[in-house]
Amino acid sequence: MKRALSGAAAATALLAVSAVPASAAAPVGAYTIKGAWSYVSAPKLHPPKLHTDRPTASAQLSPGYLFVSNFKNLLYSKPLTGEGGPLILDSRLQPVWFDPIGTNTFANNLRVQTYQGKPALSWWEGIITNTGATTSGSLYVVDQHYRPIGKPLSGADGWIITQHEALIQGHDAWVTAVKNEPMDLSAYGGSPTGTLLNSAVQEYDLHTGALLYTWDAAPDGIQPGHIPLSDSYTKPAPNPAMPWDAYHINAIQLVRGGFITTMRNTWSAYDVDLKSGATVWTLGGKHSKFALSAGAQFEWEHDVEMHSGGIVTVFDDNCCAILGPGQLGPPNGSARALVIKLNNGNHTASLVSQYSRGIDVGFQGNAQLQPNGDMVVGWGSQPLISEFSKSGKLLLDAVFPSPDLSYRAYVAKWVGTPFFPPTGAARNHNGRSTVYASWDGATQVVAWRVLAGAGARQLRVVAGRSKTGFETSIALSTRYKTFKVQALDAKGHVIGTSKAFAVPRPNAKQNPPGFY
């Protein structure tokens, strides 16, 4: 455990290896709108269209929205389907909020947080190259109105904030971070002038960006509680310029007096004491404090979380060693979401339940246990999101268009009230106007009302319609010149009004009716 590290153990390389192996491909961030949503009233938004191959038991799903962040699977050469970015979906897989990010940038780990007692959203954005290397990363936080809370949070003292985990407590953020450090790796089959990719849990002040706390995994001969490099199931690369990702931290859960974390490449979860930095217990891997029963073992895991009653949930990738750019080792079995019971008396860990789709997941993924006992699973490197009932019934299978992925998927309640107004657009066809209305991120809209007339000062209510999705089209009985749209809540109150708009001139570029 270290407080506000200085420049010690400076990095010798700029790249931090990610668990997203890649090969030569289309530029990161390149996308096509074929297979994506397009909207007349929001022409700059092109979120991916998710679909389901089986009936969705929507009435049985956990209450709330689905939170994902789509990005391109770097194992594929074709461009992303739709833009990448944090995305909220309803139970019909209709977009609710989408914030497209710039090209050459990845977004990951969109989730609901609590910031100073109020709901907020956070997600990670960063640069991951076509060779699978993370060169930068920042945490973004917005309030219920989608206003930024502070500046994007970036790492300090040479640490790079990674996509894996971010938790907000009070006005601080706890994140996973990595840093390249020079090290003699000859004892582990590497170069005496090698580079270790160290892993850390860090705490930052969201207001100032100041680094408040660091616990890093690598032993340095002084600090207790670090993870031995010999615990890793990976080996240094023959090329000494390639950093050795011996740990690959990918989860944090704050618990009383410490935190739970997990390292993909040691196949272990750890309970760490916050003050001393010592490991209280290890679950899995080469030095597990608990004897794992048949079926409870996990490998290359992500997203370990403790629950009441000694219950632990784990996303067990069961695959794979990353051998190099575009190269994965063989899977050891199908990926699973596990529920494990820890017995601190006899130090055993027994399998309670497991949820699987019988697929191989090479990297990433998460398992979110719902209050009602359901399990929401993001399948990482597979373009799939599932929800299972406690008894194992498959309630939802949502599929991304190829080559889109989402590292994690969460279901949570959310009320979004955008600080910006709704948007509208109109098109004329066969002597009639059709109006299109949308409000990115607004969750309380149940209906739309159209105001139309010969000018902005001559508008009157001419039509209305229940909300049908992200965008609602309202066909009018005649043609008008100027329009506004009003968003109505469940009580019929106006909660938002667009700016006045008109039908574009014939030579203006526009999306034709039906394009959406």
Short mmCIF file of C-alpha atoms in Angstrom, two decimals:
data_model
loop_
_atom_site.label_atom_id
_atom_site.label_comp_id
_atom_site.label_asym_id
_atom_site.label_seq_id
_atom_site.Cartn_x
_atom_site.Cartn_y
_atom_site.Cartn_z
CA MET A 1 0.00 0.00 0.00
CA LYS A 2 1.35 3.40 -0.95
CA ARG A 3 0.08 6.94 -0.52
CA ALA A 4 0.35 9.35 -3.45
CA LEU A 5 3.27 7.70 -5.23
CA SER A 6 6.01 9.90 -6.56
CA GLY A 7 8.07 9.18 -9.66
CA ALA A 8 9.45 5.89 -8.38
CA ALA A 9 9.56 2.94 -10.76
CA ALA A 10 9.08 5.07 -13.85
CA ALA A 11 7.70 3.38 -16.95
CA THR A 12 10.10 2.46 -19.73
CA ALA A 13 7.48 2.02 -22.44
CA LEU A 14 4.40 3.92 -23.48
CA LEU A 15 2.14 0.97 -24.13
CA ALA A 16 0.08 -0.94 -21.62
CA VAL A 17 -1.04 -4.30 -22.95
CA SER A 18 -4.78 -4.88 -22.92
CA ALA A 19 -6.63 -8.18 -22.85
CA VAL A 20 -8.00 -7.39 -26.30
CA PRO A 21 -5.66 -9.13 -28.74
CA ALA A 22 -5.70 -7.74 -32.21
CA SER A 23 -4.38 -8.02 -35.71
CA ALA A 24 -4.24 -5.63 -38.65
CA ALA A 25 -7.74 -4.33 -39.25
CA ALA A 26 -9.88 -1.38 -40.23
CA PRO A 27 -8.95 1.73 -38.26
CA VAL A 28 -10.22 1.73 -34.70
CA GLY A 29 -13.37 3.85 -34.63
CA ALA A 30 -14.26 3.33 -38.28
CA TYR A 31 -17.94 2.42 -38.56
CA THR A 32 -20.77 1.76 -40.98
CA ILE A 33 -24.39 2.77 -40.44
CA LYS A 34 -25.62 -0.40 -42.14
CA GLY A 35 -27.16 -2.44 -39.33
CA ALA A 36 -27.32 0.60 -37.05
CA TRP A 37 -30.10 2.94 -36.03
CA SER A 38 -30.51 6.22 -37.91
CA TYR A 39 -32.91 8.95 -36.88
CA VAL A 40 -34.46 11.86 -38.74
CA SER A 41 -34.64 14.00 -35.60
CA ALA A 42 -31.16 12.98 -34.38
CA PRO A 43 -29.13 12.54 -37.57
CA LYS A 44 -25.78 12.46 -35.76
CA LEU A 45 -26.66 9.40 -33.67
CA HIS A 46 -26.08 5.90 -35.04
CA PRO A 47 -26.18 3.39 -32.17
CA PRO A 48 -25.97 -0.31 -33.05
CA LYS A 49 -29.16 -2.34 -33.44
CA LEU A 50 -29.25 -5.18 -30.95
CA HIS A 51 -31.61 -8.06 -31.63
CA THR A 52 -32.74 -11.26 -30.00
CA ASP A 53 -33.03 -14.67 -31.63
CA ARG A 54 -35.59 -15.92 -29.12
CA PRO A 55 -38.70 -14.53 -27.43
CA THR A 56 -37.76 -12.18 -24.61
CA ALA A 57 -39.59 -12.71 -21.32
CA SER A 58 -39.76 -8.95 -20.82
CA ALA A 59 -42.39 -9.20 -18.08
CA GLN A 60 -39.97 -11.29 -16.02
CA LEU A 61 -36.85 -9.18 -16.53
CA SER A 62 -35.25 -7.31 -13.68
CA PRO A 63 -36.60 -3.76 -13.47
CA GLY A 64 -34.42 -1.10 -15.02
CA TYR A 65 -32.47 -0.33 -18.14
CA LEU A 66 -29.61 -2.14 -19.81
CA PHE A 67 -26.26 -0.33 -19.69
CA VAL A 68 -23.60 -1.24 -22.26
CA SER A 69 -20.73 0.38 -24.16
CA ASN A 70 -20.13 -0.99 -27.61
CA PHE A 71 -16.71 -1.17 -29.19
CA LYS A 72 -15.08 -3.06 -32.02
CA ASN A 73 -13.75 -6.59 -31.59
CA LEU A 74 -10.16 -6.10 -32.73
CA LEU A 75 -9.98 -9.70 -33.95
CA TYR A 76 -12.15 -8.61 -36.90
CA SER A 77 -11.01 -6.52 -39.84
CA LYS A 78 -14.36 -4.96 -40.70
CA PRO A 79 -15.50 -1.66 -39.20
CA LEU A 80 -17.79 -1.20 -36.23
CA THR A 81 -21.53 -1.48 -36.89
CA GLY A 82 -22.83 1.90 -35.80
CA GLU A 83 -20.87 4.33 -33.71
CA GLY A 84 -19.19 3.29 -30.50
CA GLY A 85 -20.07 4.78 -27.15
CA PRO A 86 -21.97 4.43 -23.88
CA LEU A 87 -25.51 3.22 -24.58
CA ILE A 88 -28.63 2.74 -22.46
CA LEU A 89 -31.33 0.36 -23.77
CA ASP A 90 -34.84 -0.47 -22.62
CA SER A 91 -36.28 -3.99 -22.32
CA ARG A 92 -37.25 -3.87 -26.01
CA LEU A 93 -33.60 -3.15 -26.88
CA GLN A 94 -34.57 0.34 -28.02
CA PRO A 95 -31.91 3.00 -27.37
CA VAL A 96 -32.71 5.39 -24.51
CA TRP A 97 -29.45 7.35 -24.38
CA PHE A 98 -26.42 7.25 -26.62
CA ASP A 99 -23.26 9.34 -26.51
CA PRO A 100 -21.08 8.55 -29.54
CA ILE A 101 -17.37 8.97 -28.95
CA GLY A 102 -14.68 10.07 -31.34
CA THR A 103 -12.96 7.79 -33.79
CA ASN A 104 -9.87 5.92 -32.56
CA THR A 105 -11.41 5.90 -29.08
CA PHE A 106 -13.00 3.10 -27.07
CA ALA A 107 -15.72 3.42 -24.43
CA ASN A 108 -16.35 0.80 -21.77
CA ASN A 109 -18.00 0.04 -18.46
CA LEU A 110 -21.04 2.34 -18.46
CA ARG A 111 -22.80 1.99 -15.12
CA VAL A 112 -24.98 3.79 -12.58
CA GLN A 113 -23.11 5.22 -9.61
CA THR A 114 -23.93 7.37 -6.60
CA TYR A 115 -22.08 10.66 -6.45
CA GLN A 116 -22.49 12.60 -3.20
CA GLY A 117 -25.84 10.92 -2.59
CA LYS A 118 -27.26 11.43 -6.09
CA PRO A 119 -27.44 9.07 -9.10
CA ALA A 120 -24.76 9.51 -11.73
CA LEU A 121 -23.32 7.67 -14.72
CA SER A 122 -19.69 6.79 -15.26
CA TRP A 123 -17.78 5.21 -18.10
CA TRP A 124 -14.23 4.85 -19.36
CA GLU A 125 -12.83 6.25 -22.59
CA GLY A 126 -9.38 5.60 -23.93
CA ILE A 127 -7.11 4.69 -26.78
CA ILE A 128 -6.57 1.02 -27.58
CA THR A 129 -4.48 0.48 -30.68
CA ASN A 130 -4.89 -2.17 -33.36
CA THR A 131 -2.17 -4.15 -31.60
CA GLY A 132 -4.27 -4.32 -28.43
CA ALA A 133 -2.29 -1.75 -26.43
CA THR A 134 -3.93 0.83 -24.17
CA THR A 135 -2.09 4.14 -24.48
CA SER A 136 -4.43 6.35 -22.44
CA GLY A 137 -7.62 6.17 -20.42
CA SER A 138 -9.94 8.50 -18.54
CA LEU A 139 -13.03 8.20 -16.36
CA TYR A 140 -16.07 10.27 -17.34
CA VAL A 141 -18.87 11.05 -14.89
CA VAL A 142 -22.18 12.82 -15.60
CA ASP A 143 -25.22 13.62 -13.46
CA GLN A 144 -28.88 12.80 -14.16
CA HIS A 145 -29.03 15.76 -16.53
CA TYR A 146 -26.00 14.43 -18.45
CA ARG A 147 -23.90 17.37 -17.32
CA PRO A 148 -20.24 16.49 -16.67
CA ILE A 149 -19.18 16.17 -13.05
CA GLY A 150 -15.69 17.59 -13.00
CA LYS A 151 -13.11 17.01 -15.68
CA PRO A 152 -12.34 13.56 -17.12
CA LEU A 153 -10.14 11.76 -14.60
CA SER A 154 -6.78 10.54 -15.89
CA GLY A 155 -4.01 8.62 -14.17
CA ALA A 156 -1.13 10.19 -12.23
CA ASP A 157 2.54 9.33 -11.71
CA GLY A 158 2.76 7.28 -14.89
CA TRP A 159 -0.28 5.12 -14.12
CA ILE A 160 -2.89 4.57 -16.84
CA ILE A 161 -6.51 4.19 -15.72
CA THR A 162 -7.90 1.08 -17.41
CA GLN A 163 -11.31 0.14 -18.70
CA HIS A 164 -11.89 -2.60 -16.16
CA GLU A 165 -13.36 -0.99 -13.06
CA ALA A 166 -14.39 2.35 -11.59
CA LEU A 167 -16.34 2.87 -8.38
CA ILE A 168 -17.43 6.20 -6.93
CA GLN A 169 -17.60 6.71 -3.18
CA GLY A 170 -18.42 10.19 -1.91
CA HIS A 171 -16.42 12.52 -4.13
CA ASP A 172 -13.64 9.98 -4.80
CA ALA A 173 -13.20 7.43 -7.58
CA TRP A 174 -11.61 4.00 -7.14
CA VAL A 175 -10.14 2.66 -10.37
CA THR A 176 -7.97 -0.08 -11.80
CA ALA A 177 -4.69 1.14 -13.26
CA VAL A 178 -1.56 -0.22 -14.93
CA LYS A 179 2.01 0.97 -15.30
CA ASN A 180 5.04 -0.31 -17.18
CA GLU A 181 8.03 -0.84 -14.88
CA PRO A 182 11.55 -2.04 -15.74
CA MET A 183 12.35 -5.37 -14.11
CA ASP A 184 14.74 -8.28 -14.34
CA LEU A 185 12.42 -11.06 -15.51
CA SER A 186 15.08 -13.74 -16.02
CA ALA A 187 13.82 -15.71 -13.00
CA TYR A 188 10.50 -16.11 -14.80
CA GLY A 189 11.85 -16.98 -18.24
CA GLY A 190 12.08 -13.42 -19.47
CA SER A 191 14.75 -10.85 -20.18
CA PRO A 192 17.00 -9.33 -17.50
CA THR A 193 16.06 -5.99 -19.08
CA GLY A 194 12.36 -6.75 -19.33
CA THR A 195 9.27 -4.70 -18.54
CA LEU A 196 6.51 -5.66 -16.13
CA LEU A 197 2.99 -4.33 -16.55
CA ASN A 198 2.12 -3.67 -12.92
CA SER A 199 -1.51 -3.60 -11.75
CA ALA A 200 -3.00 -1.31 -9.11
CA VAL A 201 -6.10 -0.23 -7.22
CA GLN A 202 -6.14 3.55 -6.90
CA GLU A 203 -8.25 6.25 -5.28
CA TYR A 204 -8.54 9.71 -6.86
CA ASP A 205 -10.29 12.91 -5.83
CA LEU A 206 -12.86 13.62 -8.55
CA HIS A 207 -12.72 17.37 -7.84
CA THR A 208 -8.98 17.87 -8.04
CA GLY A 209 -7.76 14.74 -9.83
CA ALA A 210 -5.30 14.16 -6.99
CA LEU A 211 -4.06 10.62 -6.42
CA LEU A 212 -4.94 9.68 -2.83
CA TYR A 213 -4.13 5.97 -2.53
CA THR A 214 -2.35 3.24 -4.47
CA TRP A 215 -2.08 -0.46 -3.83
CA ASP A 216 -0.07 -2.23 -6.50
CA ALA A 217 0.37 -5.94 -7.05
CA ALA A 218 4.08 -6.23 -7.84
CA PRO A 219 6.44 -7.10 -4.99
CA ASP A 220 9.22 -4.60 -4.36
CA GLY A 221 10.92 -6.16 -1.37
CA ILE A 222 9.49 -3.60 1.05
CA GLN A 223 5.69 -3.52 0.93
CA PRO A 224 3.71 -6.49 2.33
CA GLY A 225 0.69 -8.08 0.76
CA HIS A 226 1.78 -7.99 -2.86
CA ILE A 227 1.11 -10.83 -5.28
CA PRO A 228 4.10 -13.05 -6.16
CA LEU A 229 4.93 -13.01 -9.87
CA SER A 230 5.25 -16.79 -9.69
CA ASP A 231 1.48 -16.92 -9.13
CA SER A 232 0.89 -15.86 -12.73
CA TYR A 233 -0.26 -18.39 -15.31
CA THR A 234 1.39 -16.35 -18.06
CA LYS A 235 5.04 -16.06 -19.04
CA PRO A 236 7.07 -13.10 -20.28
CA ALA A 237 7.14 -12.69 -24.05
CA PRO A 238 10.39 -13.58 -25.86
CA ASN A 239 10.56 -9.97 -27.05
CA PRO A 240 11.91 -7.92 -24.11
CA ALA A 241 10.14 -4.82 -25.47
CA MET A 242 6.78 -6.52 -24.85
CA PRO A 243 5.59 -5.81 -21.27
CA TRP A 244 4.67 -8.88 -19.23
CA ASP A 245 1.04 -8.68 -18.13
CA ALA A 246 1.54 -11.00 -15.18
CA TYR A 247 -1.53 -9.87 -13.22
CA HIS A 248 -4.21 -8.13 -15.28
CA ILE A 249 -6.35 -6.58 -12.57
CA ASN A 250 -10.00 -6.24 -13.60
CA ALA A 251 -12.31 -5.70 -10.61
CA ILE A 252 -12.70 -3.70 -7.42
CA GLN A 253 -15.33 -3.96 -4.70
CA LEU A 254 -15.01 -1.80 -1.60
CA VAL A 255 -15.75 -3.72 1.60
CA ARG A 256 -15.41 -2.76 5.25
CA GLY A 257 -11.75 -2.15 5.96
CA GLY A 258 -10.54 -3.09 2.51
CA PHE A 259 -11.43 -4.15 -0.99
CA ILE A 260 -11.95 -7.22 -3.14
CA THR A 261 -10.01 -7.42 -6.38
CA THR A 262 -9.19 -10.06 -8.95
CA MET A 263 -6.34 -10.77 -11.33
CA ARG A 264 -7.20 -12.51 -14.59
CA ASN A 265 -3.75 -13.97 -15.07
CA THR A 266 -3.37 -15.45 -11.58
CA TRP A 267 -6.86 -17.01 -11.65
CA SER A 268 -7.41 -15.52 -8.20
CA ALA A 269 -9.58 -13.11 -6.25
CA TYR A 270 -8.13 -11.29 -3.24
CA ASP A 271 -9.44 -9.66 -0.08
CA VAL A 272 -6.98 -6.85 0.67
CA ASP A 273 -6.67 -4.86 3.90
CA LEU A 274 -6.84 -1.16 3.04
CA LYS A 275 -4.38 0.13 5.65
CA SER A 276 -1.66 -2.50 5.55
CA GLY A 277 -2.07 -3.64 1.96
CA ALA A 278 -1.85 -7.24 3.15
CA THR A 279 -3.87 -9.98 1.50
CA VAL A 280 -6.49 -11.26 3.96
CA TRP A 281 -7.42 -14.22 1.79
CA THR A 282 -7.01 -15.57 -1.72
CA LEU A 283 -9.70 -17.45 -3.63
CA GLY A 284 -8.55 -19.61 -6.52
CA GLY A 285 -5.20 -19.88 -8.24
CA LYS A 286 -2.04 -21.44 -6.85
CA HIS A 287 -2.44 -20.38 -3.20
CA SER A 288 -6.15 -20.40 -2.47
CA LYS A 289 -7.13 -20.16 1.19
CA PHE A 290 -10.33 -21.97 0.26
CA ALA A 291 -10.58 -25.48 -1.15
CA LEU A 292 -12.78 -25.13 -4.23
CA SER A 293 -15.33 -27.89 -4.80
CA ALA A 294 -15.96 -29.51 -8.16
CA GLY A 295 -17.28 -26.91 -10.58
CA ALA A 296 -16.25 -23.95 -8.44
CA GLN A 297 -12.81 -23.52 -10.00
CA PHE A 298 -12.38 -20.58 -12.38
CA GLU A 299 -9.72 -19.49 -14.87
CA TRP A 300 -8.90 -16.19 -16.64
CA GLU A 301 -11.81 -14.69 -14.67
CA HIS A 302 -13.31 -11.19 -14.51
CA ASP A 303 -15.67 -9.28 -12.22
CA VAL A 304 -15.54 -11.00 -8.83
CA GLU A 305 -17.96 -9.60 -6.25
CA MET A 306 -18.85 -10.44 -2.64
CA HIS A 307 -22.45 -10.57 -1.43
CA SER A 308 -24.08 -11.17 1.93
CA GLY A 309 -23.99 -14.62 3.47
CA GLY A 310 -20.57 -15.49 2.08
CA ILE A 311 -21.79 -15.54 -1.52
CA VAL A 312 -19.31 -14.68 -4.28
CA THR A 313 -20.17 -14.14 -7.95
CA VAL A 314 -17.53 -14.65 -10.63
CA PHE A 315 -17.46 -14.37 -14.39
CA ASP A 316 -15.40 -17.43 -15.29
CA ASP A 317 -13.99 -16.87 -18.79
CA ASN A 318 -12.41 -20.34 -18.73
CA CYS A 319 -10.34 -19.03 -21.63
CA CYS A 320 -7.71 -18.11 -22.76
CA ALA A 321 -4.03 -17.38 -22.62
CA ILE A 322 -3.21 -14.41 -24.86
CA LEU A 323 -0.23 -15.56 -26.91
CA GLY A 324 0.28 -12.42 -28.96
CA PRO A 325 -1.51 -10.00 -31.31
CA GLY A 326 -4.50 -11.89 -32.70
CA GLN A 327 -3.48 -15.12 -30.97
CA LEU A 328 -5.43 -16.86 -28.21
CA GLY A 329 -4.64 -20.14 -26.53
CA PRO A 330 -7.20 -22.97 -26.42
CA PRO A 331 -10.21 -22.66 -24.10
CA ASN A 332 -10.44 -24.86 -21.04
CA GLY A 333 -14.23 -24.90 -21.21
CA SER A 334 -17.30 -22.76 -21.80
CA ALA A 335 -17.62 -19.42 -20.05
CA ARG A 336 -19.89 -19.29 -17.00
CA ALA A 337 -21.34 -16.92 -14.46
CA LEU A 338 -20.73 -18.58 -11.10
CA VAL A 339 -22.34 -18.26 -7.69
CA ILE A 340 -20.00 -19.63 -5.02
CA LYS A 341 -20.53 -20.04 -1.27
CA LEU A 342 -17.55 -19.40 1.01
CA ASN A 343 -17.32 -21.19 4.35
CA ASN A 344 -14.84 -19.36 6.55
CA GLY A 345 -15.07 -22.07 9.20
CA ASN A 346 -13.64 -24.93 7.18
CA HIS A 347 -12.20 -22.78 4.38
CA THR A 348 -14.20 -24.33 1.56
CA ALA A 349 -15.78 -22.78 -1.52
CA SER A 350 -18.70 -24.66 -3.02
CA LEU A 351 -20.62 -24.11 -6.24
CA VAL A 352 -24.18 -22.88 -5.66
CA SER A 353 -25.23 -22.28 -9.26
CA GLN A 354 -23.83 -21.55 -12.69
CA TYR A 355 -25.18 -19.93 -15.84
CA SER A 356 -23.78 -20.69 -19.27
CA ARG A 357 -24.60 -20.35 -22.96
CA GLY A 358 -22.05 -22.98 -23.96
CA ILE A 359 -19.78 -20.45 -25.67
CA ASP A 360 -16.08 -19.64 -25.47
CA VAL A 361 -15.17 -16.20 -24.16
CA GLY A 362 -11.56 -15.26 -24.81
CA PHE A 363 -11.52 -12.09 -22.73
CA GLN A 364 -13.64 -9.71 -20.65
CA GLY A 365 -17.20 -10.30 -19.36
CA ASN A 366 -19.17 -9.74 -16.16
CA ALA A 367 -21.80 -11.29 -13.90
CA GLN A 368 -24.29 -9.03 -12.11
CA LEU A 369 -26.49 -10.63 -9.44
CA GLN A 370 -29.83 -8.82 -9.29
CA PRO A 371 -31.79 -8.13 -6.07
CA ASN A 372 -34.48 -10.59 -7.23
CA GLY A 373 -31.92 -13.36 -7.72
CA ASP A 374 -31.67 -13.05 -11.50
CA MET A 375 -28.23 -13.06 -13.11
CA VAL A 376 -27.31 -10.57 -15.83
CA VAL A 377 -24.30 -11.68 -17.86
CA GLY A 378 -22.19 -9.70 -20.29
CA TRP A 379 -20.30 -12.23 -22.37
CA GLY A 380 -17.27 -10.05 -23.09
CA SER A 381 -15.61 -11.12 -26.32
CA GLN A 382 -18.87 -12.66 -27.50
CA PRO A 383 -21.47 -10.16 -28.81
CA LEU A 384 -24.11 -11.36 -26.38
CA ILE A 385 -25.92 -10.22 -23.22
CA SER A 386 -28.13 -12.58 -21.22
CA GLU A 387 -30.39 -12.51 -18.22
CA PHE A 388 -31.23 -15.71 -16.36
CA SER A 389 -33.79 -16.28 -13.65
CA LYS A 390 -32.49 -17.63 -10.35
CA SER A 391 -33.61 -21.10 -11.45
CA GLY A 392 -31.60 -20.83 -14.67
CA LYS A 393 -34.34 -19.93 -17.15
CA LEU A 394 -33.02 -17.78 -19.99
CA LEU A 395 -35.07 -14.57 -19.98
CA LEU A 396 -33.08 -12.43 -22.39
CA ASP A 397 -30.52 -12.99 -25.12
CA ALA A 398 -29.50 -9.69 -26.72
CA VAL A 399 -27.07 -9.86 -29.63
CA PHE A 400 -24.82 -7.09 -30.94
CA PRO A 401 -24.24 -6.80 -34.68
CA SER A 402 -20.76 -7.99 -35.65
CA PRO A 403 -18.08 -6.90 -34.87
CA ASP A 404 -19.50 -4.93 -31.92
CA LEU A 405 -18.89 -6.02 -28.34
CA SER A 406 -19.53 -4.70 -24.85
CA TYR A 407 -17.03 -5.61 -22.14
CA ARG A 408 -19.72 -5.52 -19.45
CA ALA A 409 -23.51 -5.24 -19.23
CA TYR A 410 -25.52 -3.98 -16.27
CA VAL A 411 -29.21 -3.68 -15.47
CA ALA A 412 -30.13 -0.83 -13.16
CA LYS A 413 -32.82 1.76 -12.53
CA TRP A 414 -32.18 5.23 -13.91
CA VAL A 415 -34.04 8.50 -14.30
CA GLY A 416 -32.58 10.77 -16.96
CA THR A 417 -33.71 14.40 -17.28
CA PRO A 418 -31.51 16.01 -19.96
CA PHE A 419 -30.42 19.62 -19.55
CA PHE A 420 -30.86 20.05 -23.32
CA PRO A 421 -34.27 20.19 -25.08
CA PRO A 422 -35.95 17.55 -27.26
CA THR A 423 -35.22 17.59 -30.98
CA GLY A 424 -37.63 17.41 -33.87
CA ALA A 425 -37.61 17.18 -37.65
CA ALA A 426 -40.26 17.21 -40.36
CA ARG A 427 -40.63 15.85 -43.87
CA ASN A 428 -43.33 16.40 -46.49
CA HIS A 429 -44.76 13.64 -48.62
CA ASN A 430 -47.90 13.59 -50.79
CA GLY A 431 -49.11 16.91 -49.44
CA ARG A 432 -48.76 15.93 -45.78
CA SER A 433 -46.16 16.51 -43.11
CA THR A 434 -44.64 13.85 -40.90
CA VAL A 435 -42.94 14.98 -37.72
CA TYR A 436 -40.18 13.04 -35.94
CA ALA A 437 -39.46 13.58 -32.25
CA SER A 438 -36.74 12.33 -29.90
CA TRP A 439 -34.98 13.31 -26.68
CA ASP A 440 -31.70 11.58 -26.08
CA GLY A 441 -31.55 10.26 -22.51
CA ALA A 442 -35.02 11.32 -21.32
CA THR A 443 -36.62 8.42 -19.44
CA GLN A 444 -39.89 10.05 -18.34
CA VAL A 445 -41.38 10.70 -21.79
CA VAL A 446 -44.52 8.66 -22.50
CA ALA A 447 -46.05 10.72 -25.33
CA TRP A 448 -45.34 13.46 -27.84
CA ARG A 449 -47.37 16.46 -28.91
CA VAL A 450 -46.89 18.36 -32.18
CA LEU A 451 -47.38 22.10 -32.51
CA ALA A 452 -47.56 23.39 -36.08
CA GLY A 453 -48.48 26.48 -38.04
CA ALA A 454 -47.45 29.01 -40.64
CA GLY A 455 -44.75 30.51 -38.41
CA ALA A 456 -43.08 30.28 -35.02
CA ARG A 457 -45.67 32.64 -33.47
CA GLN A 458 -48.64 30.84 -35.00
CA LEU A 459 -48.18 27.37 -33.58
CA ARG A 460 -51.03 25.30 -32.18
CA VAL A 461 -51.43 21.70 -31.12
CA VAL A 462 -52.28 19.62 -34.19
CA ALA A 463 -51.45 16.02 -33.20
CA GLY A 464 -50.05 13.71 -30.57
CA ARG A 465 -48.88 10.15 -30.20
CA SER A 466 -47.59 7.78 -27.55
CA LYS A 467 -43.84 7.32 -27.57
CA THR A 468 -42.88 4.33 -29.73
CA GLY A 469 -39.11 4.18 -29.25
CA PHE A 470 -36.09 6.42 -29.27
CA GLU A 471 -37.72 8.31 -32.13
CA THR A 472 -41.47 8.64 -32.67
CA SER A 473 -43.00 9.60 -36.01
CA ILE A 474 -46.30 11.50 -36.08
CA ALA A 475 -48.17 11.72 -39.39
CA LEU A 476 -50.21 14.91 -39.85
CA SER A 477 -53.34 15.33 -41.95
CA THR A 478 -51.99 18.26 -43.93
CA ARG A 479 -48.80 20.19 -44.62
CA TYR A 480 -47.39 22.85 -42.30
CA LYS A 481 -44.44 25.21 -42.45
CA THR A 482 -43.16 25.45 -38.87
CA PHE A 483 -43.19 22.97 -35.99
CA LYS A 484 -42.29 22.27 -32.39
CA VAL A 485 -42.56 19.01 -30.44
CA GLN A 486 -43.40 18.71 -26.75
CA ALA A 487 -42.53 15.76 -24.52
CA LEU A 488 -45.25 14.66 -22.09
CA ASP A 489 -44.84 12.62 -18.91
CA ALA A 490 -47.22 10.03 -17.47
CA LYS A 491 -49.45 12.77 -16.03
CA GLY A 492 -49.68 14.61 -19.34
CA HIS A 493 -47.43 17.44 -18.18
CA VAL A 494 -45.08 19.07 -20.66
CA ILE A 495 -41.53 18.27 -19.54
CA GLY A 496 -39.66 19.52 -22.59
CA THR A 497 -40.20 21.59 -25.72
CA SER A 498 -38.00 21.63 -28.80
CA LYS A 499 -36.82 24.63 -30.70
CA ALA A 500 -38.91 25.59 -33.73
CA PHE A 501 -38.00 23.74 -36.91
CA ALA A 502 -39.16 23.54 -40.51
CA VAL A 503 -39.08 21.09 -43.39
CA PRO A 504 -35.65 21.36 -45.07
CA ARG A 505 -35.46 22.99 -48.46
CA PRO A 506 -35.55 20.50 -51.35
CA ASN A 507 -31.83 20.86 -52.02
CA ALA A 508 -30.90 20.36 -48.35
CA LYS A 509 -29.38 17.05 -47.35
CA GLN A 510 -31.88 15.06 -45.31
CA ASN A 511 -32.81 11.56 -44.29
CA PRO A 512 -35.84 10.48 -46.35
CA PRO A 513 -38.94 9.10 -44.62
CA GLY A 514 -38.39 5.46 -43.77
CA PHE A 515 -34.61 5.84 -43.53
CA TYR A 516 -34.79 5.47 -39.78
#
